[in-house]
mmCIF file of C-alpha atoms (C1' of nucleotides) in Angstrom:
data_model
loop_
_atom_site.group_PDB
_atom_site.id
_atom_site.type_symbol
_atom_site.label_atom_id
_atom_site.label_comp_id
_atom_site.label_asym_id
_atom_site.label_seq_id
_atom_site.Cartn_x
_atom_site.Cartn_y
_atom_site.Cartn_z
ATOM 1 C CA MET C 1 -42.013 -189.505 12.088
ATOM 2 C CA GLY C 2 -43.491 -187.780 14.920
ATOM 3 C CA ASP C 3 -40.158 -185.794 15.628
ATOM 4 C CA PRO C 4 -40.068 -182.121 15.667
ATOM 5 C CA LEU C 5 -39.375 -180.068 12.802
ATOM 6 C CA PRO C 6 -36.063 -178.403 12.126
ATOM 7 C CA PRO C 7 -36.093 -175.498 14.687
ATOM 8 C CA ASP C 8 -33.627 -173.482 12.467
ATOM 9 C CA LEU C 9 -34.914 -173.207 9.083
ATOM 10 C CA PHE C 10 -34.553 -169.331 8.800
ATOM 11 C CA HIS C 11 -31.359 -169.576 10.140
ATOM 12 C CA PRO C 12 -29.736 -166.093 8.957
ATOM 13 C CA ALA C 13 -27.239 -167.877 6.435
ATOM 14 C CA CYS C 14 -30.070 -167.820 4.043
ATOM 15 C CA PRO C 15 -33.195 -169.850 3.174
ATOM 16 C CA GLY C 16 -33.324 -172.778 0.514
ATOM 17 C CA VAL C 17 -29.539 -173.870 0.378
ATOM 18 C CA GLY C 18 -28.235 -172.168 3.047
ATOM 19 C CA LEU C 19 -25.596 -170.085 1.620
ATOM 20 C CA PRO C 20 -25.027 -166.662 2.201
ATOM 21 C CA VAL C 21 -23.832 -166.077 -1.407
ATOM 22 C CA GLN C 22 -25.648 -166.790 -4.829
ATOM 23 C CA ILE C 23 -24.051 -169.749 -6.552
ATOM 24 C CA GLY C 24 -27.292 -170.797 -7.639
ATOM 25 C CA ASP C 25 -27.448 -168.082 -9.866
ATOM 26 C CA LYS C 26 -27.093 -168.446 -13.466
ATOM 27 C CA TRP C 27 -23.455 -167.629 -13.857
ATOM 28 C CA THR C 28 -21.897 -167.739 -10.169
ATOM 29 C CA GLY C 29 -21.087 -170.806 -10.619
ATOM 30 C CA MET C 30 -19.796 -171.072 -14.354
ATOM 31 C CA VAL C 31 -17.836 -168.018 -13.281
ATOM 32 C CA LEU C 32 -16.184 -170.023 -10.409
ATOM 33 C CA ARG C 33 -15.360 -173.014 -12.719
ATOM 34 C CA CYS C 34 -13.953 -170.683 -15.222
ATOM 35 C CA LEU C 35 -11.540 -168.956 -12.327
ATOM 36 C CA ALA C 36 -10.749 -172.295 -10.705
ATOM 37 C CA SER C 37 -7.473 -172.251 -13.151
ATOM 38 C CA GLY C 38 -6.291 -169.352 -12.820
ATOM 39 C CA PRO C 39 -6.802 -165.316 -13.398
ATOM 40 C CA ARG C 40 -8.994 -164.382 -16.620
ATOM 41 C CA ARG C 41 -9.578 -161.464 -18.326
ATOM 42 C CA PHE C 42 -12.986 -160.104 -18.706
ATOM 43 C CA THR C 43 -13.366 -161.125 -22.368
ATOM 44 C CA GLU C 44 -11.960 -164.373 -21.675
ATOM 45 C CA LEU C 45 -14.902 -164.999 -19.465
ATOM 46 C CA ARG C 46 -17.322 -163.205 -21.594
ATOM 47 C CA SER C 47 -16.095 -165.906 -24.467
ATOM 48 C CA ALA C 48 -16.072 -169.148 -21.691
ATOM 49 C CA LEU C 49 -19.893 -168.004 -20.784
ATOM 50 C CA ARG C 50 -21.502 -167.865 -24.319
ATOM 51 C CA GLY C 51 -24.578 -166.046 -24.219
ATOM 52 C CA VAL C 52 -23.845 -164.062 -21.151
ATOM 53 C CA THR C 53 -24.175 -160.205 -22.311
ATOM 54 C CA PRO C 54 -21.651 -157.857 -20.923
ATOM 55 C CA LYS C 55 -24.133 -156.317 -18.636
ATOM 56 C CA VAL C 56 -25.362 -159.660 -16.780
ATOM 57 C CA LEU C 57 -21.346 -160.518 -16.745
ATOM 58 C CA THR C 58 -20.496 -157.320 -14.774
ATOM 59 C CA GLU C 59 -23.278 -157.682 -12.218
ATOM 60 C CA THR C 60 -22.683 -161.192 -11.478
ATOM 61 C CA LEU C 61 -18.625 -160.024 -10.829
ATOM 62 C CA ARG C 62 -19.594 -157.303 -8.863
ATOM 63 C CA ALA C 63 -21.373 -159.072 -6.826
ATOM 64 C CA MET C 64 -18.806 -161.707 -6.824
ATOM 65 C CA ARG C 65 -16.532 -159.307 -5.533
ATOM 66 C CA ARG C 66 -18.543 -157.591 -3.010
ATOM 67 C CA ASP C 67 -19.379 -160.842 -1.435
ATOM 68 C CA GLY C 68 -15.089 -161.373 -1.386
ATOM 69 C CA LEU C 69 -15.271 -164.498 -4.157
ATOM 70 C CA LEU C 70 -13.080 -162.889 -6.296
ATOM 71 C CA THR C 71 -10.753 -159.807 -6.779
ATOM 72 C CA ARG C 72 -10.565 -157.293 -9.559
ATOM 73 C CA THR C 73 -7.001 -155.921 -10.735
ATOM 74 C CA GLU C 74 -6.223 -153.289 -13.229
ATOM 75 C CA TYR C 75 -3.478 -153.196 -14.894
ATOM 76 C CA PRO C 76 -2.379 -149.620 -16.227
ATOM 77 C CA GLU C 77 -1.965 -150.689 -19.531
ATOM 78 C CA ASN C 78 -2.736 -150.117 -23.184
ATOM 79 C CA PRO C 79 -5.146 -151.739 -24.423
ATOM 80 C CA PRO C 80 -6.365 -151.326 -20.863
ATOM 81 C CA ARG C 81 -5.968 -155.106 -18.593
ATOM 82 C CA VAL C 82 -8.320 -156.370 -16.680
ATOM 83 C CA GLU C 83 -7.643 -159.585 -14.361
ATOM 84 C CA TYR C 84 -10.559 -161.040 -11.845
ATOM 85 C CA ALA C 85 -8.915 -164.121 -9.515
ATOM 86 C CA LEU C 86 -10.450 -166.062 -6.846
ATOM 87 C CA THR C 87 -9.724 -165.229 -2.860
ATOM 88 C CA PRO C 88 -9.285 -168.280 -0.869
ATOM 89 C CA LEU C 89 -12.949 -167.439 -0.055
ATOM 90 C CA GLY C 90 -14.045 -168.210 -3.615
ATOM 91 C CA ARG C 91 -11.749 -171.131 -3.844
ATOM 92 C CA SER C 92 -13.158 -172.953 -1.057
ATOM 93 C CA LEU C 93 -16.896 -172.816 -3.188
ATOM 94 C CA LEU C 94 -15.081 -175.207 -5.483
ATOM 95 C CA ASP C 95 -15.344 -178.138 -2.856
ATOM 96 C CA LEU C 96 -19.102 -177.369 -2.879
ATOM 97 C CA LEU C 97 -19.366 -177.042 -6.651
ATOM 98 C CA ASP C 98 -17.135 -180.332 -7.003
ATOM 99 C CA ALA C 99 -20.013 -182.042 -4.584
ATOM 100 C CA ALA C 100 -23.210 -180.455 -6.507
ATOM 101 C CA ARG C 101 -21.227 -182.097 -9.804
ATOM 102 C CA ARG C 102 -21.046 -185.524 -8.445
ATOM 103 C CA TRP C 103 -24.549 -185.536 -7.127
ATOM 104 C CA SER C 104 -25.303 -184.371 -10.955
ATOM 105 C CA ASP C 105 -23.345 -187.089 -12.706
ATOM 106 C CA ALA C 106 -24.670 -189.795 -9.868
ATOM 107 C CA HIS C 107 -28.188 -189.133 -9.978
ATOM 108 C CA LEU C 108 -29.221 -187.182 -13.302
ATOM 109 C CA PRO C 109 -30.336 -190.644 -15.228
ATOM 110 C CA GLU C 110 -32.660 -190.964 -12.220
ATOM 111 C CA VAL C 111 -34.181 -187.626 -12.378
ATOM 112 C CA LEU C 112 -34.795 -188.009 -15.899
ATOM 113 C CA ALA C 113 -36.131 -191.365 -15.352
ATOM 114 C CA ALA C 114 -38.684 -189.503 -12.923
ATOM 115 C CA ARG C 115 -39.698 -187.059 -15.046
ATOM 116 C CA ARG C 116 -40.418 -189.217 -17.887
ATOM 117 C CA ALA C 117 -42.342 -191.739 -15.592
ATOM 118 C CA TYR C 118 -44.193 -188.362 -14.533
ATOM 119 C CA THR C 119 -47.883 -188.342 -15.394
ATOM 120 C CA GLY C 120 -49.843 -185.541 -13.093
ATOM 121 C CA ASP C 121 -52.130 -188.322 -11.573
ATOM 122 C CA GLY C 122 -51.984 -189.167 -8.043
ATOM 123 C CA MET F 1 -2.740 -169.068 -15.846
ATOM 124 C CA GLY F 2 -2.764 -169.967 -19.297
ATOM 125 C CA ASP F 3 -5.032 -173.046 -18.774
ATOM 126 C CA PRO F 4 -7.191 -174.109 -21.357
ATOM 127 C CA LEU F 5 -10.989 -173.288 -19.540
ATOM 128 C CA PRO F 6 -12.981 -176.088 -18.275
ATOM 129 C CA PRO F 7 -14.591 -177.627 -22.110
ATOM 130 C CA ASP F 8 -18.332 -178.534 -19.996
ATOM 131 C CA LEU F 9 -19.305 -175.654 -18.602
ATOM 132 C CA PHE F 10 -22.312 -176.250 -20.591
ATOM 133 C CA HIS F 11 -23.020 -179.756 -19.238
ATOM 134 C CA PRO F 12 -26.290 -181.449 -19.700
ATOM 135 C CA ALA F 13 -26.757 -181.975 -16.015
ATOM 136 C CA CYS F 14 -27.468 -177.869 -15.700
ATOM 137 C CA PRO F 15 -25.673 -174.496 -15.995
ATOM 138 C CA GLY F 16 -24.510 -172.722 -13.022
ATOM 139 C CA VAL F 17 -24.204 -175.420 -9.659
ATOM 140 C CA GLY F 18 -24.628 -178.273 -12.012
ATOM 141 C CA LEU F 19 -27.543 -179.486 -10.451
ATOM 142 C CA PRO F 20 -30.712 -180.945 -12.414
ATOM 143 C CA VAL F 21 -33.133 -180.252 -9.975
ATOM 144 C CA GLN F 22 -33.942 -177.208 -8.327
ATOM 145 C CA ILE F 23 -32.794 -177.034 -5.020
ATOM 146 C CA GLY F 24 -31.537 -173.114 -5.330
ATOM 147 C CA ASP F 25 -35.060 -171.827 -5.839
ATOM 148 C CA LYS F 26 -37.032 -170.161 -2.428
ATOM 149 C CA TRP F 27 -38.720 -173.535 -0.998
ATOM 150 C CA THR F 28 -36.990 -176.927 -2.141
ATOM 151 C CA GLY F 29 -33.821 -177.148 0.314
ATOM 152 C CA MET F 30 -35.897 -176.029 3.109
ATOM 153 C CA VAL F 31 -38.990 -179.094 2.017
ATOM 154 C CA LEU F 32 -35.959 -181.359 1.831
ATOM 155 C CA ARG F 33 -35.358 -180.636 5.405
ATOM 156 C CA CYS F 34 -38.764 -180.730 6.694
ATOM 157 C CA LEU F 35 -39.030 -184.165 5.243
ATOM 158 C CA ALA F 36 -35.880 -185.197 6.410
ATOM 159 C CA SER F 37 -37.346 -185.874 9.855
ATOM 160 C CA GLY F 38 -40.314 -188.236 8.158
ATOM 161 C CA PRO F 39 -43.420 -187.391 6.073
ATOM 162 C CA ARG F 40 -45.378 -184.571 6.827
ATOM 163 C CA ARG F 41 -48.804 -183.394 5.585
ATOM 164 C CA PHE F 42 -49.277 -180.256 3.359
ATOM 165 C CA THR F 43 -50.519 -178.240 6.508
ATOM 166 C CA GLU F 44 -47.485 -178.900 8.689
ATOM 167 C CA LEU F 45 -45.326 -178.049 5.479
ATOM 168 C CA ARG F 46 -47.063 -175.125 5.483
ATOM 169 C CA SER F 47 -46.629 -173.717 9.129
ATOM 170 C CA ALA F 48 -43.172 -174.862 8.856
ATOM 171 C CA LEU F 49 -42.684 -172.940 6.142
ATOM 172 C CA ARG F 50 -43.402 -169.484 7.743
ATOM 173 C CA GLY F 51 -45.152 -167.259 4.605
ATOM 174 C CA VAL F 52 -45.185 -169.924 1.680
ATOM 175 C CA THR F 53 -48.308 -169.696 -0.115
ATOM 176 C CA PRO F 54 -50.765 -172.476 -0.306
ATOM 177 C CA LYS F 55 -50.479 -171.945 -4.389
ATOM 178 C CA VAL F 56 -46.103 -171.544 -3.954
ATOM 179 C CA LEU F 57 -46.123 -175.175 -1.948
ATOM 180 C CA THR F 58 -48.250 -176.614 -3.972
ATOM 181 C CA GLU F 59 -45.735 -176.107 -7.249
ATOM 182 C CA THR F 60 -42.785 -176.366 -5.325
ATOM 183 C CA LEU F 61 -44.315 -180.028 -4.165
ATOM 184 C CA ARG F 62 -45.358 -180.478 -7.372
ATOM 185 C CA ALA F 63 -41.922 -179.910 -8.807
ATOM 186 C CA MET F 64 -40.254 -181.964 -6.472
ATOM 187 C CA ARG F 65 -42.703 -184.757 -7.042
ATOM 188 C CA ARG F 66 -42.212 -184.782 -10.610
ATOM 189 C CA ASP F 67 -38.158 -184.631 -10.148
ATOM 190 C CA GLY F 68 -38.557 -187.894 -7.993
ATOM 191 C CA LEU F 69 -37.444 -186.424 -4.911
ATOM 192 C CA LEU F 70 -41.076 -187.152 -2.837
ATOM 193 C CA THR F 71 -44.053 -188.965 -3.129
ATOM 194 C CA ARG F 72 -47.291 -188.027 -2.576
ATOM 195 C CA THR F 73 -49.707 -190.653 -0.689
ATOM 196 C CA GLU F 74 -53.635 -189.990 -0.483
ATOM 197 C CA TYR F 75 -55.107 -191.539 2.455
ATOM 198 C CA PRO F 76 -58.857 -192.131 1.830
ATOM 199 C CA GLU F 77 -60.105 -190.619 5.104
ATOM 200 C CA ASN F 78 -62.488 -187.968 6.558
ATOM 201 C CA PRO F 79 -60.960 -185.247 6.853
ATOM 202 C CA PRO F 80 -58.763 -186.086 3.788
ATOM 203 C CA ARG F 81 -55.143 -186.859 4.901
ATOM 204 C CA VAL F 82 -52.075 -186.718 2.100
ATOM 205 C CA GLU F 83 -48.152 -187.080 3.235
ATOM 206 C CA TYR F 84 -45.582 -186.200 1.835
ATOM 207 C CA ALA F 85 -42.187 -188.374 1.741
ATOM 208 C CA LEU F 86 -39.077 -188.004 0.595
ATOM 209 C CA THR F 87 -37.429 -191.069 -1.891
ATOM 210 C CA PRO F 88 -34.069 -192.295 -1.327
ATOM 211 C CA LEU F 89 -33.446 -189.803 -4.585
ATOM 212 C CA GLY F 90 -34.380 -187.014 -2.671
ATOM 213 C CA ARG F 91 -33.130 -188.238 0.757
ATOM 214 C CA SER F 92 -29.439 -188.380 -1.264
ATOM 215 C CA LEU F 93 -29.624 -184.712 -1.314
ATOM 216 C CA LEU F 94 -29.186 -183.923 2.163
ATOM 217 C CA ASP F 95 -25.823 -184.179 2.142
ATOM 218 C CA LEU F 96 -25.356 -181.922 -0.824
ATOM 219 C CA LEU F 97 -27.569 -179.424 1.656
ATOM 220 C CA ASP F 98 -25.301 -180.664 4.845
ATOM 221 C CA ALA F 99 -22.380 -179.438 3.117
ATOM 222 C CA ALA F 100 -23.813 -176.188 2.077
ATOM 223 C CA ARG F 101 -24.735 -175.397 5.548
ATOM 224 C CA ARG F 102 -21.412 -176.093 6.542
ATOM 225 C CA TRP F 103 -19.759 -173.766 4.097
ATOM 226 C CA SER F 104 -21.770 -171.373 5.436
ATOM 227 C CA ASP F 105 -21.700 -171.224 8.867
ATOM 228 C CA ALA F 106 -17.568 -171.655 8.143
ATOM 229 C CA HIS F 107 -17.126 -168.516 6.542
ATOM 230 C CA LEU F 108 -20.199 -166.841 6.877
ATOM 231 C CA PRO F 109 -18.651 -164.200 8.775
ATOM 232 C CA GLU F 110 -16.202 -163.707 5.891
ATOM 233 C CA VAL F 111 -18.598 -162.458 3.960
ATOM 234 C CA LEU F 112 -20.455 -160.115 5.765
ATOM 235 C CA ALA F 113 -16.624 -158.861 6.186
ATOM 236 C CA ALA F 114 -16.466 -158.681 2.898
ATOM 237 C CA ARG F 115 -19.487 -156.746 2.397
ATOM 238 C CA ARG F 116 -18.686 -153.805 4.916
ATOM 239 C CA ALA F 117 -15.468 -153.910 3.236
ATOM 240 C CA TYR F 118 -16.745 -153.219 0.142
ATOM 241 C CA THR F 119 -16.582 -149.638 -1.295
ATOM 242 C CA GLY F 120 -17.476 -150.028 -5.067
ATOM 243 C CA ASP F 121 -13.311 -148.688 -5.938
ATOM 244 C CA GLY F 122 -11.155 -150.208 -7.945
ATOM 245 C "C1'" DC Q 1 -10.820 -154.294 -24.169
ATOM 246 C "C1'" DC Q 2 -13.653 -153.166 -20.521
ATOM 247 C "C1'" DG Q 3 -17.126 -152.220 -19.372
ATOM 248 C "C1'" DT Q 4 -22.030 -148.235 -19.334
ATOM 249 C "C1'" DA Q 5 -27.223 -146.959 -20.463
ATOM 250 C "C1'" DT Q 6 -31.641 -147.972 -21.443
ATOM 251 C "C1'" DC Q 7 -35.204 -150.509 -22.828
ATOM 252 C "C1'" DC Q 8 -38.274 -154.866 -22.262
ATOM 253 C "C1'" DC Q 9 -39.935 -159.303 -21.120
ATOM 254 C "C1'" DT Q 10 -40.304 -163.483 -18.327
ATOM 255 C "C1'" DG Q 11 -40.883 -166.263 -14.627
ATOM 256 C "C1'" DA Q 12 -40.912 -166.926 -9.855
ATOM 257 C "C1'" DC Q 13 -42.982 -165.433 -5.675
ATOM 258 C "C1'" DG Q 14 -47.179 -163.657 -3.100
ATOM 259 C "C1'" DA Q 15 -51.868 -161.804 -1.658
ATOM 260 C "C1'" DT Q 16 -56.171 -162.917 -1.450
ATOM 261 C "C1'" DA Q 17 -60.322 -165.602 -2.336
ATOM 262 C "C1'" DC Q 18 -62.932 -169.796 -3.183
ATOM 263 C "C1'" DT Q 19 -63.669 -175.497 -3.409
ATOM 264 C "C1'" DG Q 20 -64.351 -180.565 -3.179
ATOM 265 C "C1'" DC V 1 -57.902 -180.804 5.373
ATOM 266 C "C1'" DA V 2 -55.917 -179.679 0.976
ATOM 267 C "C1'" DG V 3 -55.484 -177.732 -2.567
ATOM 268 C "C1'" DT V 4 -56.888 -174.467 -7.055
ATOM 269 C "C1'" DA V 5 -58.100 -169.863 -9.456
ATOM 270 C "C1'" DT V 6 -56.936 -165.208 -10.397
ATOM 271 C "C1'" DC V 7 -54.302 -161.056 -10.478
ATOM 272 C "C1'" DG V 8 -50.565 -158.600 -9.544
ATOM 273 C "C1'" DT V 9 -45.411 -157.548 -8.225
ATOM 274 C "C1'" DC V 10 -40.869 -157.282 -9.140
ATOM 275 C "C1'" DA V 11 -35.917 -158.953 -9.910
ATOM 276 C "C1'" DG V 12 -33.145 -161.618 -12.812
ATOM 277 C "C1'" DG V 13 -31.795 -161.643 -16.926
ATOM 278 C "C1'" DG V 14 -31.230 -160.568 -22.178
ATOM 279 C "C1'" DA V 15 -31.168 -156.876 -26.514
ATOM 280 C "C1'" DT V 16 -28.699 -153.171 -28.375
ATOM 281 C "C1'" DA V 17 -26.565 -149.328 -28.312
ATOM 282 C "C1'" DC V 18 -22.763 -146.642 -26.710
ATOM 283 C "C1'" DG V 19 -18.453 -144.852 -23.858
ATOM 284 C "C1'" DG V 20 -13.599 -143.956 -21.699
#
DNA sequence: CCGTATCCCTGACGATACTG
DNA sequence: CAGTATCGTCAGGGATACGG
């Protein structure tokens, strides 16, 4: 109750979830899941992440590459082929995503019930 | 390699991290950590989350209350006192936050190294 | 096939001032 | 103390079209 507040709220790792990389943005988590089963081409990702525009997918992949989460391999063929694959670092995030998914599966009903019950009073 | 893509990318739980609640936004995670040690008053939270404006803190707390992550208790005293406390549901999210923090502590150096090594080529 | 180039729009977040 | 009210900014995301 009267305990001191945590002194490390502004740990350099990152405010909020405490992750130095974005997995809470709109597409990064889904890209990680898509690549969990093996390398994928740009178009494969694009169709799996239905609704993503090429611009945004490019931005997402670039940021992930910058952070060492995935690699981009260009094959000098015709037509051109480019493959994206998770690095070990990227793969290590899958555990975290799974934990999030498990929480979600376990508690979504509670959240929805809370939303229905919420009135704004009090 | 040729494995099928995960069929459940658009699970109702939520795109991205797969959470029905926002913990990836700017303040929710930090509020959860602040309340981990016990109930807190509005002003306590405000000073712990240095830089947060009252408007944004109110919005954050309201959303968390709506989702059943915390309760708001008003004590009819003078001066007024209001306490925010985690529900069991909110407390259950602390495990996830800790997992995120552990990932961060373990892998932040790798991420920073990847950023330094990143050139934009290839 | 694999992107880039523009333009636009919304919503999270913040600054500031004020109230029961 | 515990908020509300207004206004403004800015970046993520999207629509659309085009290029190597």
